[in-house]
């Protein structure tokens, strides 16, 4: 066991610290949207210094450093310690870029990676459909080749940021007769293409961050496909792998838990600080124990990534499930600490922390559902982590068993 | 950066697990439960492997290893529900005596021939009885002292002083609990001559914290055993023409156990490591690890039993020995609520 990163990293840490200290006044502020100049300037500054898109090659607009997990970790720690904006990390940056770098053509990498990481090209993820959520592979949005163009018809739902997006990466069915996992393709197209209609959906937080997206004869150049026809499922799964780990980091949970501690010191009931209430303190300590377990689990995962000498499959698989549920409960404690004040929302002058406790409490319920629900995570953990069998398939009602058909 | 067990630690762990698999099968635990053998037979074997002297300095015949090594071993012992006084004599007493400079007994403790139990109830939180001292003679009683077969006891008074007393000088009655694999007793003193070992209350607490980390690791091992058994049973047992492990309700029970338990491994490692490196958060981490594993252990113990159906409730599969060991670890050296209260105090909350 050796938890030091080694003295060779001391200088690097100092470098990051001093960058953060002298530049943090330039970070985007609460009201700055993802398309604001402030966001783009900040993003550019971070990439220039290697604090974003660090290992992406310079020819694709990145910083071009050799991968060094410890340096990435130090950047995360120093930005986290000062609570400084990590830069724009929309779905295009975190999910599409790694896939393009791995599976895209040279033209695609050249065309898309640089503007994407610089926050000049905003993407949305068009996977889920009304009839295809957990069972994503049953999606039915259809693309047919007509000369040099795909013609797309169908509907997506829960498409986050579609209303801001310049482009969409989208799963569509191109091989009508293939088995369901083998008939899907991964297309990229502009959101202002004729035939696309976006209808915002208001979520429980009151925001309208996700949308229904309708496609009617949307025509897309044939070459805007990643991977081969029918390979879209593999491409999509490569992306989902990137998504899950990043949804619930233990560091953020710890930060929030410290926020609850501050609240418990500041808030009072009949003049007594909440912190002196044994029941609340016990809930706090219980959550701290759970958060610590996740923090050390994370260190183990980091170590396994660096040293490649431990099997941490299960330890990695459980992070989305446990991390999102934990975070939801931390936010819940924050609300309970405030009692009726915890209900404050919108323009209520009594709300604390800009109303973030209720907002995050709901937001994390969204994350428990999004990106593979908790139940789907448990399926994955039991099947791939513990070696338990898949659910037996129930034959569909319309399919008549062969023998029965013959008898008839 | 390396977060995990070293090659040496993995080797040690492996040899202890092999030994336990062959020498401490469930049948032997049953014999202990039936009173046909006592835990000395287990302890001598472990001592011969060097576990009794694990953290005792080499100068006194020990292996001079650290708390992370002890965590790995405690996990293995919990996995086997192995009887014997590893927690009390090999960790708590060995640590306290060595730190207090009372090193005379250490050599005999390292060979396994001399066992020193601990009676710390007055410090941790006594429900009944108290021990008082006048002129190095102890009076009163102490409940739930660890190790009913010890040759001597370390008795902590409420002011944090620690006395050592030979077992022959005290009245001792075995207290039966749910757990047959870890023994406890009631000690009664009547102006019994004892020897002052330490006047430093902080040393008692440092000893308790280390004990809690070992208990956490023990519970981790016991719970891992129960999870492994649940998964194995679910792949074997058939109902409705299917293995029960193909029912989603059963799969999700197992996934929930695994999801809660797996991070505890890293947690227990860190808790041990923190003492080896004397980090500022060592005491706090020990309290959290102990309380957190008490909760996760309880969940796994219940859920694994349920996965086994009626069989889980019977003596036939013997699962209850692990269930009870986890229950024992939960209460001894501080219940989760009490330990979390201490954690809050340690954080000035
Ligand atoms: C905040 C948020 C943002 C999102 N952003 C996007 C986005 O940008 N792009 C996008 O494409 N999608 C997005 N989604 C959609 C998300 O991926 C789906 O909501 C999710 O996969 C679940 O699908 P569903 O909503 O259809 O629920 P369903 O699949 O209908 O599930 C309903 C219930 O049934 C359970 N269930 C379903 N199947 C099983 C099974 N096999 N075993 C056990 N239980 C099962 C589920 O766990 C759940 O409890 C977002 C969702 C949320 C909440």
Tab-separated table of C-alpha atoms in Angstrom, chain A residues 10-399:
chain	number	residue	atom	x	y	z
A	10	UNK	CA	4.885	17.405	-6.783
A	11	UNK	CA	5.945	19.949	-9.378
A	12	UNK	CA	2.940	19.081	-11.534
A	13	UNK	CA	0.566	19.546	-8.618
A	14	UNK	CA	2.087	22.963	-7.893
A	15	UNK	CA	1.610	23.900	-11.527
A	16	UNK	CA	-2.079	22.974	-11.416
A	17	UNK	CA	-2.564	24.734	-8.082
A	18	UNK	CA	-1.075	27.952	-9.345
A	19	UNK	CA	-3.126	27.794	-12.562
A	20	UNK	CA	-6.303	27.307	-10.566
A	21	UNK	CA	-5.476	30.110	-8.165
A	22	UNK	CA	-4.616	32.675	-10.798
A	23	UNK	CA	-7.344	31.813	-13.303
A	24	UNK	CA	-10.372	30.841	-11.310
A	25	UNK	CA	-11.933	34.285	-11.657
A	26	UNK	CA	-12.322	33.519	-15.377
A	27	UNK	CA	-14.527	30.476	-14.896
A	28	UNK	CA	-18.095	30.536	-16.220
A	29	UNK	CA	-20.653	31.790	-13.715
A	30	UNK	CA	-24.001	30.287	-12.719
A	31	UNK	CA	-26.017	32.001	-15.475
A	32	UNK	CA	-23.531	31.267	-18.296
A	33	UNK	CA	-25.092	28.699	-20.600
A	34	UNK	CA	-23.308	25.988	-22.516
A	35	UNK	CA	-23.217	28.202	-25.607
A	36	UNK	CA	-21.913	31.332	-23.872
A	37	UNK	CA	-18.639	32.967	-24.828
A	38	UNK	CA	-17.494	32.600	-21.212
A	39	UNK	CA	-17.859	28.827	-21.487
A	40	UNK	CA	-15.954	28.674	-24.755
A	41	UNK	CA	-13.150	30.909	-23.503
A	42	UNK	CA	-12.755	28.845	-20.367
A	43	UNK	CA	-12.759	25.626	-22.373
A	44	UNK	CA	-10.073	26.962	-24.702
A	45	UNK	CA	-7.938	28.068	-21.751
A	46	UNK	CA	-8.202	24.659	-20.086
A	47	UNK	CA	-7.233	22.800	-23.256
A	48	UNK	CA	-4.291	25.155	-23.873
A	49	UNK	CA	-2.902	24.227	-20.460
A	50	UNK	CA	-3.704	20.543	-20.701
A	51	UNK	CA	-6.449	20.553	-18.078
A	52	UNK	CA	-9.105	19.386	-20.505
A	53	UNK	CA	-8.851	16.985	-23.473
A	54	UNK	CA	-5.407	16.315	-22.140
A	55	UNK	CA	-4.560	13.159	-24.042
A	56	UNK	CA	-6.361	13.983	-27.284
A	57	UNK	CA	-3.858	14.508	-30.123
A	58	UNK	CA	-3.031	18.083	-31.126
A	59	UNK	CA	-4.119	17.451	-34.718
A	60	UNK	CA	-7.647	16.897	-33.345
A	61	UNK	CA	-7.520	19.995	-31.167
A	62	UNK	CA	-6.445	18.393	-27.898
A	63	UNK	CA	-3.406	19.033	-25.726
A	64	UNK	CA	-1.554	15.945	-26.928
A	65	UNK	CA	-0.072	14.644	-23.675
A	66	UNK	CA	0.834	11.025	-23.035
A	67	UNK	CA	-1.850	9.334	-20.924
A	68	UNK	CA	-0.906	9.631	-17.257
A	69	UNK	CA	-3.674	8.563	-14.895
A	70	UNK	CA	-2.055	10.192	-11.892
A	71	UNK	CA	-1.768	13.572	-13.601
A	72	UNK	CA	-5.437	13.396	-14.573
A	73	UNK	CA	-6.256	12.539	-10.985
A	74	UNK	CA	-4.217	15.474	-9.651
A	75	UNK	CA	-6.041	17.857	-11.987
A	76	UNK	CA	-9.378	16.530	-10.727
A	77	UNK	CA	-8.266	16.885	-7.108
A	78	UNK	CA	-6.964	20.440	-7.416
A	79	UNK	CA	-9.964	21.717	-9.374
A	80	UNK	CA	-12.234	19.909	-6.916
A	81	UNK	CA	-10.490	21.356	-3.870
A	82	UNK	CA	-11.079	24.912	-5.125
A	83	UNK	CA	-14.502	23.991	-6.538
A	84	UNK	CA	-13.480	25.344	-9.911
A	85	UNK	CA	-15.385	24.541	-13.119
A	86	UNK	CA	-13.896	21.480	-14.856
A	87	UNK	CA	-14.875	22.722	-18.273
A	88	UNK	CA	-17.701	21.731	-20.565
A	89	UNK	CA	-18.394	17.996	-20.411
A	90	UNK	CA	-21.521	17.489	-22.458
A	91	UNK	CA	-22.436	14.201	-24.050
A	92	UNK	CA	-20.451	15.034	-27.173
A	93	UNK	CA	-17.280	15.478	-25.131
A	94	UNK	CA	-17.631	12.551	-22.749
A	95	UNK	CA	-19.400	9.987	-24.924
A	96	UNK	CA	-19.004	10.739	-28.606
A	97	UNK	CA	-15.389	11.896	-28.714
A	98	UNK	CA	-13.863	8.704	-27.260
A	99	UNK	CA	-15.871	6.652	-29.724
A	100	UNK	CA	-14.881	8.740	-32.734
A	101	UNK	CA	-11.255	8.476	-31.699
A	102	UNK	CA	-11.602	4.718	-31.471
A	103	UNK	CA	-13.959	3.887	-34.325
A	104	UNK	CA	-14.372	6.981	-36.500
A	105	UNK	CA	-12.803	7.558	-39.912
A	106	UNK	CA	-9.950	10.055	-40.257
A	107	UNK	CA	-12.360	12.565	-41.850
A	108	UNK	CA	-14.791	12.195	-38.946
A	109	UNK	CA	-12.071	12.742	-36.357
A	110	UNK	CA	-10.826	15.810	-38.232
A	111	UNK	CA	-14.296	17.244	-38.696
A	112	UNK	CA	-15.839	16.640	-35.311
A	113	UNK	CA	-13.386	16.215	-32.458
A	114	UNK	CA	-11.895	19.706	-32.320
A	115	UNK	CA	-15.124	21.743	-32.400
A	116	UNK	CA	-16.723	19.274	-29.990
A	117	UNK	CA	-14.089	19.504	-27.279
A	118	UNK	CA	-13.921	23.280	-27.703
A	119	UNK	CA	-17.666	23.497	-26.949
A	120	UNK	CA	-18.291	25.015	-30.371
A	121	UNK	CA	-20.341	22.039	-31.527
A	122	UNK	CA	-22.963	20.843	-29.040
A	123	UNK	CA	-24.282	17.286	-29.346
A	124	UNK	CA	-27.230	15.347	-28.054
A	125	UNK	CA	-27.616	11.599	-27.641
A	126	UNK	CA	-30.511	10.085	-29.558
A	127	UNK	CA	-30.908	6.604	-28.171
A	128	UNK	CA	-34.078	6.154	-26.111
A	129	UNK	CA	-37.459	5.884	-27.787
A	130	UNK	CA	-40.973	5.664	-26.379
A	131	UNK	CA	-40.898	1.898	-26.885
A	132	UNK	CA	-37.189	1.350	-26.244
A	133	UNK	CA	-35.775	2.406	-22.881
A	134	UNK	CA	-34.093	-0.295	-20.834
A	135	UNK	CA	-34.585	-2.547	-23.835
A	136	UNK	CA	-32.734	-0.119	-26.059
A	137	UNK	CA	-31.971	-2.659	-28.761
A	138	UNK	CA	-35.649	-2.866	-29.622
A	139	UNK	CA	-35.568	0.660	-31.070
A	140	UNK	CA	-37.573	1.208	-34.257
A	141	UNK	CA	-36.541	4.607	-35.660
A	142	UNK	CA	-35.761	3.604	-39.204
A	143	UNK	CA	-33.165	4.754	-41.738
A	144	UNK	CA	-33.330	3.593	-45.333
A	145	UNK	CA	-30.761	4.240	-47.991
A	146	UNK	CA	-31.989	6.283	-50.917
A	147	UNK	CA	-29.100	6.864	-53.317
A	148	UNK	CA	-26.384	8.698	-51.396
A	149	UNK	CA	-28.610	9.544	-48.435
A	150	UNK	CA	-30.180	7.919	-45.407
A	151	UNK	CA	-33.842	8.769	-44.990
A	152	UNK	CA	-34.819	8.730	-41.319
A	153	UNK	CA	-38.299	8.346	-39.845
A	154	UNK	CA	-39.270	7.788	-36.232
A	155	UNK	CA	-39.092	9.300	-32.749
A	156	UNK	CA	-36.622	9.695	-29.907
A	157	UNK	CA	-37.466	10.668	-26.328
A	158	UNK	CA	-35.631	11.909	-23.197
A	159	UNK	CA	-33.083	13.489	-25.512
A	160	UNK	CA	-31.158	15.787	-23.149
A	161	UNK	CA	-30.096	19.203	-24.531
A	162	UNK	CA	-31.610	18.466	-27.965
A	163	UNK	CA	-32.951	22.031	-27.987
A	164	UNK	CA	-29.420	23.451	-27.733
A	165	UNK	CA	-27.670	20.849	-29.828
A	166	UNK	CA	-26.057	21.508	-33.191
A	167	UNK	CA	-25.708	17.791	-33.952
A	168	UNK	CA	-27.078	14.469	-32.779
A	169	UNK	CA	-25.459	11.043	-32.526
A	170	UNK	CA	-28.309	8.704	-33.108
A	171	UNK	CA	-29.141	5.021	-33.142
A	172	UNK	CA	-31.380	3.940	-35.995
A	173	UNK	CA	-32.542	0.634	-37.451
A	174	UNK	CA	-31.042	0.100	-40.890
A	175	UNK	CA	-31.282	-3.684	-41.324
A	176	UNK	CA	-34.955	-4.526	-41.011
A	177	UNK	CA	-34.464	-8.286	-41.261
A	178	UNK	CA	-31.425	-8.717	-39.011
A	179	UNK	CA	-31.701	-9.883	-35.355
A	180	UNK	CA	-32.403	-6.852	-33.172
A	181	UNK	CA	-28.841	-6.204	-31.938
A	182	UNK	CA	-27.388	-6.561	-35.431
A	183	UNK	CA	-29.740	-4.262	-37.306
A	184	UNK	CA	-28.733	-0.946	-35.741
A	185	UNK	CA	-26.454	1.767	-37.131
A	186	UNK	CA	-24.853	4.817	-35.538
A	187	UNK	CA	-25.484	8.029	-37.488
A	188	UNK	CA	-24.353	11.631	-37.022
A	189	UNK	CA	-26.404	14.520	-38.345
A	190	UNK	CA	-27.198	18.184	-37.938
A	191	UNK	CA	-30.149	19.137	-35.746
A	192	UNK	CA	-31.257	21.813	-38.253
A	193	UNK	CA	-31.784	19.245	-41.004
A	194	UNK	CA	-35.277	19.628	-42.452
A	195	UNK	CA	-37.781	17.166	-41.000
A	196	UNK	CA	-36.619	17.342	-37.368
A	197	UNK	CA	-39.063	18.594	-34.779
A	198	UNK	CA	-38.098	19.124	-31.138
A	199	UNK	CA	-40.679	19.284	-28.353
A	200	UNK	CA	-39.342	20.060	-24.909
A	201	UNK	CA	-40.378	17.904	-21.943
A	202	UNK	CA	-40.566	19.528	-18.543
A	203	UNK	CA	-38.952	17.333	-15.902
A	204	UNK	CA	-39.767	17.189	-12.177
A	205	UNK	CA	-37.169	19.835	-11.318
A	206	UNK	CA	-39.118	22.314	-13.473
A	207	UNK	CA	-36.400	22.445	-16.109
A	208	UNK	CA	-37.039	21.428	-19.674
A	209	UNK	CA	-33.684	19.823	-20.282
A	210	UNK	CA	-34.875	16.883	-22.254
A	211	UNK	CA	-37.057	16.556	-25.279
A	212	UNK	CA	-39.021	14.483	-27.677
A	213	UNK	CA	-37.417	14.527	-31.118
A	214	UNK	CA	-39.433	13.584	-34.192
A	215	UNK	CA	-37.919	12.634	-37.550
A	216	UNK	CA	-39.938	12.873	-40.772
A	217	UNK	CA	-38.016	12.026	-43.951
A	218	UNK	CA	-34.834	13.478	-42.542
A	219	UNK	CA	-32.132	13.154	-45.234
A	220	UNK	CA	-28.576	12.539	-44.081
A	221	UNK	CA	-25.451	11.992	-46.244
A	222	UNK	CA	-24.572	8.300	-46.439
A	223	UNK	CA	-21.023	8.692	-45.090
A	224	UNK	CA	-22.193	10.157	-41.760
A	225	UNK	CA	-22.159	6.752	-40.144
A	226	UNK	CA	-19.724	5.592	-37.450
A	227	UNK	CA	-18.593	2.005	-37.915
A	228	UNK	CA	-20.262	-0.235	-40.481
A	229	UNK	CA	-23.959	-0.709	-41.163
A	230	UNK	CA	-25.420	-2.928	-38.458
A	231	UNK	CA	-22.525	-2.294	-36.034
A	232	UNK	CA	-24.255	0.525	-34.180
A	233	UNK	CA	-24.933	-1.559	-31.091
A	234	UNK	CA	-21.222	-2.189	-30.471
A	235	UNK	CA	-20.455	1.479	-31.066
A	236	UNK	CA	-23.189	2.527	-28.625
A	237	UNK	CA	-22.014	0.127	-25.961
A	238	UNK	CA	-18.510	1.495	-26.135
A	239	UNK	CA	-20.066	4.863	-25.267
A	240	UNK	CA	-22.283	3.609	-22.462
A	241	UNK	CA	-19.173	2.220	-20.790
A	242	UNK	CA	-17.800	5.755	-20.703
A	243	UNK	CA	-21.046	7.138	-19.360
A	244	UNK	CA	-21.662	4.977	-16.318
A	245	UNK	CA	-18.535	5.603	-14.296
A	246	UNK	CA	-18.804	9.365	-14.563
A	247	UNK	CA	-22.361	9.704	-13.242
A	248	UNK	CA	-21.617	9.525	-9.531
A	249	UNK	CA	-18.126	10.367	-8.343
A	250	UNK	CA	-17.309	9.798	-4.660
A	251	UNK	CA	-15.461	13.120	-4.468
A	252	UNK	CA	-18.606	15.004	-5.377
A	253	UNK	CA	-20.540	12.979	-2.806
A	254	UNK	CA	-17.999	13.898	-0.133
A	255	UNK	CA	-18.209	17.573	-1.070
A	256	UNK	CA	-21.965	17.469	-0.768
A	257	UNK	CA	-21.742	15.677	2.570
A	258	UNK	CA	-19.522	18.473	3.842
A	259	UNK	CA	-22.239	20.816	2.639
A	260	UNK	CA	-24.729	18.932	4.830
A	261	UNK	CA	-22.378	19.370	7.795
A	262	UNK	CA	-22.290	23.127	7.221
A	263	UNK	CA	-26.074	23.172	7.015
A	264	UNK	CA	-26.367	21.234	10.272
A	265	UNK	CA	-24.193	23.785	12.027
A	266	UNK	CA	-26.054	26.763	10.588
A	267	UNK	CA	-29.656	25.564	10.812
A	268	UNK	CA	-31.395	25.405	14.158
A	269	UNK	CA	-34.596	24.151	15.728
A	270	UNK	CA	-35.812	26.292	18.657
A	271	UNK	CA	-32.374	27.821	18.832
A	272	UNK	CA	-30.583	24.473	19.035
A	273	UNK	CA	-28.256	23.757	16.100
A	274	UNK	CA	-29.401	20.700	14.170
A	275	UNK	CA	-25.928	19.300	14.654
A	276	UNK	CA	-26.636	18.715	18.321
A	277	UNK	CA	-29.610	16.501	17.469
A	278	UNK	CA	-28.431	12.919	17.923
A	279	UNK	CA	-30.787	11.464	15.315
A	280	UNK	CA	-29.603	13.797	12.569
A	281	UNK	CA	-25.981	13.304	13.575
A	282	UNK	CA	-26.395	9.549	13.344
A	283	UNK	CA	-27.871	9.823	9.856
A	284	UNK	CA	-24.977	12.051	8.867
A	285	UNK	CA	-22.375	9.645	10.202
A	286	UNK	CA	-24.077	6.686	8.540
A	287	UNK	CA	-23.885	8.423	5.180
A	288	UNK	CA	-20.291	9.434	5.807
A	289	UNK	CA	-19.384	5.777	6.384
A	290	UNK	CA	-21.016	4.836	3.093
A	291	UNK	CA	-19.327	7.685	1.239
A	292	UNK	CA	-15.932	6.699	2.657
A	293	UNK	CA	-16.389	3.133	1.453
A	294	UNK	CA	-17.003	4.491	-2.056
A	295	UNK	CA	-14.017	6.808	-1.813
A	296	UNK	CA	-11.618	3.976	-0.993
A	297	UNK	CA	-13.274	1.806	-3.608
A	298	UNK	CA	-12.455	4.573	-6.063
A	299	UNK	CA	-8.801	4.636	-4.961
A	300	UNK	CA	-8.659	0.897	-5.506
A	301	UNK	CA	-10.060	1.352	-9.011
A	302	UNK	CA	-7.502	4.050	-9.723
A	303	UNK	CA	-4.679	1.834	-8.491
A	304	UNK	CA	-5.888	-1.078	-10.604
A	305	UNK	CA	-5.898	1.195	-13.651
A	306	UNK	CA	-2.313	2.244	-13.023
A	307	UNK	CA	-0.794	-1.041	-11.904
A	308	UNK	CA	-3.051	-3.533	-13.701
A	309	UNK	CA	-2.561	-6.110	-10.939
A	310	UNK	CA	-5.999	-6.446	-9.355
A	311	UNK	CA	-9.295	-7.767	-10.566
A	312	UNK	CA	-11.705	-4.913	-9.907
A	313	UNK	CA	-14.519	-5.834	-12.282
A	314	UNK	CA	-17.118	-6.034	-9.542
A	315	UNK	CA	-15.728	-2.988	-7.731
A	316	UNK	CA	-16.207	-0.955	-10.918
A	317	UNK	CA	-19.578	-2.392	-11.839
A	318	UNK	CA	-21.315	-1.244	-8.661
A	319	UNK	CA	-20.305	2.443	-8.811
A	320	UNK	CA	-23.293	3.742	-10.796
A	321	UNK	CA	-25.830	1.893	-8.640
A	322	UNK	CA	-24.374	2.702	-5.234
A	323	UNK	CA	-23.068	6.159	-6.150
A	324	UNK	CA	-26.348	7.555	-7.468
A	325	UNK	CA	-28.435	6.076	-4.637
A	326	UNK	CA	-25.977	7.432	-2.061
A	327	UNK	CA	-26.028	10.883	-3.573
A	328	UNK	CA	-29.827	10.934	-3.593
A	329	UNK	CA	-29.832	10.117	0.134
A	330	UNK	CA	-27.252	12.787	0.937
A	331	UNK	CA	-29.452	15.411	-0.751
A	332	UNK	CA	-32.428	14.007	1.153
A	333	UNK	CA	-30.657	14.529	4.484
A	334	UNK	CA	-29.869	18.112	3.479
A	335	UNK	CA	-33.584	18.732	2.977
A	336	UNK	CA	-34.620	16.996	6.209
A	337	UNK	CA	-32.111	19.056	8.183
A	338	UNK	CA	-34.020	22.169	7.108
A	339	UNK	CA	-37.512	20.766	7.717
A	340	UNK	CA	-40.171	22.985	6.147
A	341	UNK	CA	-37.472	25.414	5.004
A	342	UNK	CA	-36.201	22.483	2.986
A	343	UNK	CA	-39.325	22.738	0.855
A	344	UNK	CA	-38.323	26.199	-0.411
A	345	UNK	CA	-37.923	26.359	-4.158
A	346	UNK	CA	-38.156	28.855	-6.970
A	347	UNK	CA	-38.093	32.440	-5.671
A	348	UNK	CA	-38.746	31.573	-2.018
A	349	UNK	CA	-36.487	33.970	-0.071
A	350	UNK	CA	-35.840	31.369	2.637
A	351	UNK	CA	-34.252	28.783	0.358
A	352	UNK	CA	-30.683	27.734	1.081
A	353	UNK	CA	-27.864	27.133	-1.370
A	354	UNK	CA	-29.879	28.544	-4.317
A	355	UNK	CA	-32.430	25.768	-3.819
A	356	UNK	CA	-29.836	23.188	-4.740
A	357	UNK	CA	-30.898	20.624	-2.138
A	358	UNK	CA	-34.326	19.973	-3.603
A	359	UNK	CA	-32.958	20.344	-7.122
A	360	UNK	CA	-30.201	17.774	-6.642
A	361	UNK	CA	-32.505	15.459	-4.729
A	362	UNK	CA	-34.697	15.277	-7.815
A	363	UNK	CA	-31.833	15.431	-10.301
A	364	UNK	CA	-30.177	12.377	-8.771
A	365	UNK	CA	-33.412	10.464	-8.942
A	366	UNK	CA	-33.148	11.180	-12.665
A	367	UNK	CA	-29.650	9.750	-12.681
A	368	UNK	CA	-30.819	6.658	-10.795
A	369	UNK	CA	-33.147	6.088	-13.775
A	370	UNK	CA	-31.059	7.471	-16.648
A	371	UNK	CA	-28.013	5.730	-18.094
A	372	UNK	CA	-29.370	2.282	-17.151
A	373	UNK	CA	-31.798	2.093	-14.201
A	374	UNK	CA	-30.822	0.708	-10.809
A	375	UNK	CA	-32.711	-2.487	-11.662
A	376	UNK	CA	-30.806	-2.871	-14.910
A	377	UNK	CA	-27.557	-2.308	-12.971
A	378	UNK	CA	-28.545	-5.146	-10.636
A	379	UNK	CA	-29.195	-7.387	-13.615
A	380	UNK	CA	-25.729	-6.583	-14.944
A	381	UNK	CA	-24.033	-7.055	-11.555
A	382	UNK	CA	-25.687	-10.411	-10.930
A	383	UNK	CA	-25.108	-11.722	-14.446
A	384	UNK	CA	-21.683	-10.368	-15.350
A	385	UNK	CA	-20.326	-9.839	-11.851
A	386	UNK	CA	-21.668	-12.912	-10.028
A	387	UNK	CA	-22.205	-15.300	-12.949
A	388	UNK	CA	-25.947	-15.756	-12.422
A	389	UNK	CA	-28.144	-16.755	-15.392
A	390	UNK	CA	-30.051	-14.366	-17.620
A	391	UNK	CA	-33.829	-14.229	-17.389
A	392	UNK	CA	-35.297	-16.980	-19.520
A	393	UNK	CA	-36.914	-15.587	-22.658
A	394	UNK	CA	-40.687	-15.737	-22.757
A	395	UNK	CA	-41.873	-16.645	-26.253
A	396	UNK	CA	-43.954	-13.789	-27.660
A	397	UNK	CA	-47.705	-14.396	-27.764
A	398	UNK	CA	-47.996	-14.072	-31.513
A	399	UNK	CA	-45.215	-16.532	-32.306
